[in-house]
Tab-separated table of C-alpha atoms in Angstrom:
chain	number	residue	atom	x	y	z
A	77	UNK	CA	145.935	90.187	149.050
A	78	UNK	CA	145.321	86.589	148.047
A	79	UNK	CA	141.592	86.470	148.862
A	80	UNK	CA	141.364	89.474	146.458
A	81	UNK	CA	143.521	88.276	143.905
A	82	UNK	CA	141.802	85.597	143.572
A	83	UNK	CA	138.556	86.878	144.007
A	84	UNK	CA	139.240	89.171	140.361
A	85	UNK	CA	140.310	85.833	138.468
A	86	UNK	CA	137.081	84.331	139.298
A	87	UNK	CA	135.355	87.659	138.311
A	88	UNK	CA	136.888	88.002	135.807
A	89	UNK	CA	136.414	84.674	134.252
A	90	UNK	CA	132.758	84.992	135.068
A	91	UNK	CA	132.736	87.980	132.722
A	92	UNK	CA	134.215	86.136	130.326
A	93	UNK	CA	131.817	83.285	130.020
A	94	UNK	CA	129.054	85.602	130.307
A	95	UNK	CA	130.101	88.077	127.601
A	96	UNK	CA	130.597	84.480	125.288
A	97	UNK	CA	126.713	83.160	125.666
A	98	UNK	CA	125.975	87.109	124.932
A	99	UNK	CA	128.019	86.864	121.668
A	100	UNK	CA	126.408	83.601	120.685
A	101	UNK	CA	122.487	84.496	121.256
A	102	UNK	CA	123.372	87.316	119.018
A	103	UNK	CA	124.701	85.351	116.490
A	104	UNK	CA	121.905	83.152	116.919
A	105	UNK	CA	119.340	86.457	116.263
A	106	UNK	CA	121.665	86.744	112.900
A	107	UNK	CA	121.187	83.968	111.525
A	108	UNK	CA	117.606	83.767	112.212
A	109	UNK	CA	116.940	87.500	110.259
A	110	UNK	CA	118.996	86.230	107.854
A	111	UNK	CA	117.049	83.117	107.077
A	112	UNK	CA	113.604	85.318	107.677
A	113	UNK	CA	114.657	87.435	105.030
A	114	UNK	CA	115.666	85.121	102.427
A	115	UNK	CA	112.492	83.456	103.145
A	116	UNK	CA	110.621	86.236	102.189
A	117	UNK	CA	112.578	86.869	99.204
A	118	UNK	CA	111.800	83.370	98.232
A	119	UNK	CA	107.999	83.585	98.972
A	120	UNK	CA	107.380	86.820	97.060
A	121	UNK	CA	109.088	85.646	94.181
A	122	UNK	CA	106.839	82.434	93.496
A	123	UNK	CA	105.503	82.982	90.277
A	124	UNK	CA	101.640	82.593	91.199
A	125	UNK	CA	101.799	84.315	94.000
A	126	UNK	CA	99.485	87.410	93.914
A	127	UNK	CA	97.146	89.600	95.547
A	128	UNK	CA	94.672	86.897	96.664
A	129	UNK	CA	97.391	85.136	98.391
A	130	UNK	CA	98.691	85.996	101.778
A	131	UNK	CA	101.619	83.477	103.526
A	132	UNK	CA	103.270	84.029	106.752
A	133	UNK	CA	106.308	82.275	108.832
A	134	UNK	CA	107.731	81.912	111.655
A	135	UNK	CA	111.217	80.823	112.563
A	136	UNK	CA	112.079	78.950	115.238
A	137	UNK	CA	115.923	77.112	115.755
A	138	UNK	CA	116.214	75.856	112.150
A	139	UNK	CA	112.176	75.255	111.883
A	140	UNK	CA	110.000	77.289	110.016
A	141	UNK	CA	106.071	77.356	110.347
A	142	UNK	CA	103.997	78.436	107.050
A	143	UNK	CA	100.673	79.648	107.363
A	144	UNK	CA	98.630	81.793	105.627
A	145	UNK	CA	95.363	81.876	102.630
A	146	UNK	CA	96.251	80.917	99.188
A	147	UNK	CA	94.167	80.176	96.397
A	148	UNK	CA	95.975	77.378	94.657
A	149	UNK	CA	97.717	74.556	95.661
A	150	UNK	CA	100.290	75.496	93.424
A	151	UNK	CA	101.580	78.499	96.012
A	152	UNK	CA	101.261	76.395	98.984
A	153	UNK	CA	103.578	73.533	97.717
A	154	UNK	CA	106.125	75.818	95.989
A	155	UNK	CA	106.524	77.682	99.248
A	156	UNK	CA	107.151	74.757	100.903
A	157	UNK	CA	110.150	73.534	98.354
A	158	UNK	CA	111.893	77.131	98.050
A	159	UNK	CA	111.824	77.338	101.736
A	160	UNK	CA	113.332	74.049	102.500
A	161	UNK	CA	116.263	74.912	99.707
A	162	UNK	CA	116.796	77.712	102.334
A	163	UNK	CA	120.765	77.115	104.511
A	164	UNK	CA	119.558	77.218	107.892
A	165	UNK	CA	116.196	75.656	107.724
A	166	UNK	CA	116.427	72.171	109.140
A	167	UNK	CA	112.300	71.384	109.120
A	168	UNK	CA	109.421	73.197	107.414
A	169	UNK	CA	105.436	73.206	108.707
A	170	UNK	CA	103.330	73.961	106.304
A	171	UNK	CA	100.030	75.345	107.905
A	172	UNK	CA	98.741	76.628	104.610
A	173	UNK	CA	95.364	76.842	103.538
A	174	UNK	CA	94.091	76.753	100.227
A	175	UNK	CA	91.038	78.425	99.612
A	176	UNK	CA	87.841	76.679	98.082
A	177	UNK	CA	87.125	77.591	94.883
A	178	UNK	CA	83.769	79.599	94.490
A	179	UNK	CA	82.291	81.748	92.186
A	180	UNK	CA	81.060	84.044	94.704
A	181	UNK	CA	84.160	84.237	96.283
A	182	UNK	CA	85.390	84.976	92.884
A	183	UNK	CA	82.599	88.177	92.157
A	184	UNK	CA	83.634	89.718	95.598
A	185	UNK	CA	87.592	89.164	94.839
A	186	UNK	CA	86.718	91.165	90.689
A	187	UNK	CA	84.474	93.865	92.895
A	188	UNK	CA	87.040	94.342	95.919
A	189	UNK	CA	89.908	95.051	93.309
A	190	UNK	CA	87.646	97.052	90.579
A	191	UNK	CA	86.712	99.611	94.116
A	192	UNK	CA	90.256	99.616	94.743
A	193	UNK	CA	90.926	100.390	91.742
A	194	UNK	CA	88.787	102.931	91.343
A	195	UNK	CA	90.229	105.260	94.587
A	196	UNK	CA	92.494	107.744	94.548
A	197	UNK	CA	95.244	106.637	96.653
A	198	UNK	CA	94.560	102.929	97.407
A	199	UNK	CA	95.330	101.642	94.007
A	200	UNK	CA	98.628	102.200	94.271
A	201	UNK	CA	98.870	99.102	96.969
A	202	UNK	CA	98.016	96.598	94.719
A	203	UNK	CA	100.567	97.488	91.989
A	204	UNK	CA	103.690	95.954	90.322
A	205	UNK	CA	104.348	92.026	90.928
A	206	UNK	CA	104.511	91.792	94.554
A	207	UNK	CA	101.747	94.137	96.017
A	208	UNK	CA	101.974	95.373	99.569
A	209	UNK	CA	97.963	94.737	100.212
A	210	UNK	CA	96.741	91.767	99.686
A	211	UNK	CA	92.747	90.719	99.947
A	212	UNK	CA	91.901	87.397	101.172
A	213	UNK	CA	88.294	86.475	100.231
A	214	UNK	CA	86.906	83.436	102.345
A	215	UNK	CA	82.977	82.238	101.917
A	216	UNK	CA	82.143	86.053	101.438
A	217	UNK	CA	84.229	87.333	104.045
A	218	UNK	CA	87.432	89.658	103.143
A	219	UNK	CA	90.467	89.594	105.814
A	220	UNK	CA	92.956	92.646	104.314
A	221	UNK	CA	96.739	91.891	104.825
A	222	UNK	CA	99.827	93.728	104.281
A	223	UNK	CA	101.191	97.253	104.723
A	224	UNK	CA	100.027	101.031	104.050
A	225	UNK	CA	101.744	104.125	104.087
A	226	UNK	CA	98.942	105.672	106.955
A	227	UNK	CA	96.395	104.707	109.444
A	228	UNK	CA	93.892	106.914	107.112
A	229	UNK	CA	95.061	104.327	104.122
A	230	UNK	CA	93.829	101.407	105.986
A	231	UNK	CA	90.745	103.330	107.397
A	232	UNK	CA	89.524	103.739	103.815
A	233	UNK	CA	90.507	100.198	102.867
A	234	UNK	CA	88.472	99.039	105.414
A	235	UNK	CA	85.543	101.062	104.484
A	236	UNK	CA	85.971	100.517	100.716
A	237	UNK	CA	85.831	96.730	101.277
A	238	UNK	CA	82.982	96.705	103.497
A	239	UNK	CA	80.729	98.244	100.522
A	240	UNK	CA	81.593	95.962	98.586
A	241	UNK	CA	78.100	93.887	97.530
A	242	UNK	CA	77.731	90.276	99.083
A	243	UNK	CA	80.742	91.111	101.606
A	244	UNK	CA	79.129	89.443	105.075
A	245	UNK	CA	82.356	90.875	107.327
A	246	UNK	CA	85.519	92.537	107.246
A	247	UNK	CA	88.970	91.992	109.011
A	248	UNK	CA	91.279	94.827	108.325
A	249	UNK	CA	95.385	93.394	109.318
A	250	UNK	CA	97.174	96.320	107.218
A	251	UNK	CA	99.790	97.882	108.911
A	252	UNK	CA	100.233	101.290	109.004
A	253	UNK	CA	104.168	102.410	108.552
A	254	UNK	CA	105.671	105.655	107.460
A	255	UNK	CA	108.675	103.447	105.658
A	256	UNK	CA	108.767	103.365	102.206
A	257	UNK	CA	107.118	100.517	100.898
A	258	UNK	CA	108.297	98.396	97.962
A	259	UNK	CA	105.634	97.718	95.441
């Protein structure tokens, strides 16, 4: 009766503990949605930040990794400040690139958009102040980022860009979701 008794404290207790490290990972996973979403709210409101920019993050225990295409230095160096403001974030690596400035680069960016533009259906991702596509133009080659409402939206994206005169390659990173997306 003792060996038992004893043998359900110790369970018992092991439960315990282990149902506490449970509760604090998930606290953990909290905090860091919390502090990926307010990073994103921070990001999309910079005020320069448009469709030729794309920036990305990571979070990692307090640390949070930029990266991403834009094309002023402005963008990259505001990103960095808002995001350090941020509760939470404890160091900030900012893997940014800022795109050369080129007049070709510029033509294909004016002729990418003015196709877009031009499409039933496609337009409508490159609306309003914070777009959902966004069209990276680098040395003549486009990289598409961002989200779509279908698979058949990025499809003709993809094609759309690629006819674009000058354009040497295409990499298509939309994301296909049924969700609603803000514009």
């Amino acid at each position: 009766m003792r060996i038992i008794k004893g043998f359900l404290i110790l369970t018992i207790a092991i439960l315990g503990f282990s149902y506490s490290e449970v509760s604090a990972k998930n606290f953990s996973s909290d905090e860091t949605q919390s502090i990926e979403r307010q990073i994103g709210k921070k990001i999309r409101g910079l005020p320069y930040y448009g469709v030729f920019d794309f920036i990305s993050y990571q979070v990692n225990d307090g640390t949070v990794i930029l990266s991403g295409k834009v094309n002023n230095a402005i963008n990259r160096k505001s990103a960095e400040s808002v995001v350090k403001k941020i509760d939470g974030v404890s160091e900030v690596v900012n893997n940014i690139e800022i795109l050369p400035p080129s007049r070709f680069d510029n033509v294909i960016r004016a002729r990418t958009v003015r196709t877009f533009l031009r499409t039933g259906g496609i337009y409508r991702y490159l609306q309003g102040p914070n777009p959902s596509m966004r069209i990276i133009v680098d040395n003549g080659h486009i990289t598409l980022e961002g989200y779509v409402r279908t698979k058949g939206d990025s499809r003709i994206a993809n094609i759309l860009a690629s006819s674009v005169p000058g354009v040497f390659s295409v990499t298509n990173n939309l994301v296909a979701t049924k969700e609603k997306i803000s514009y």
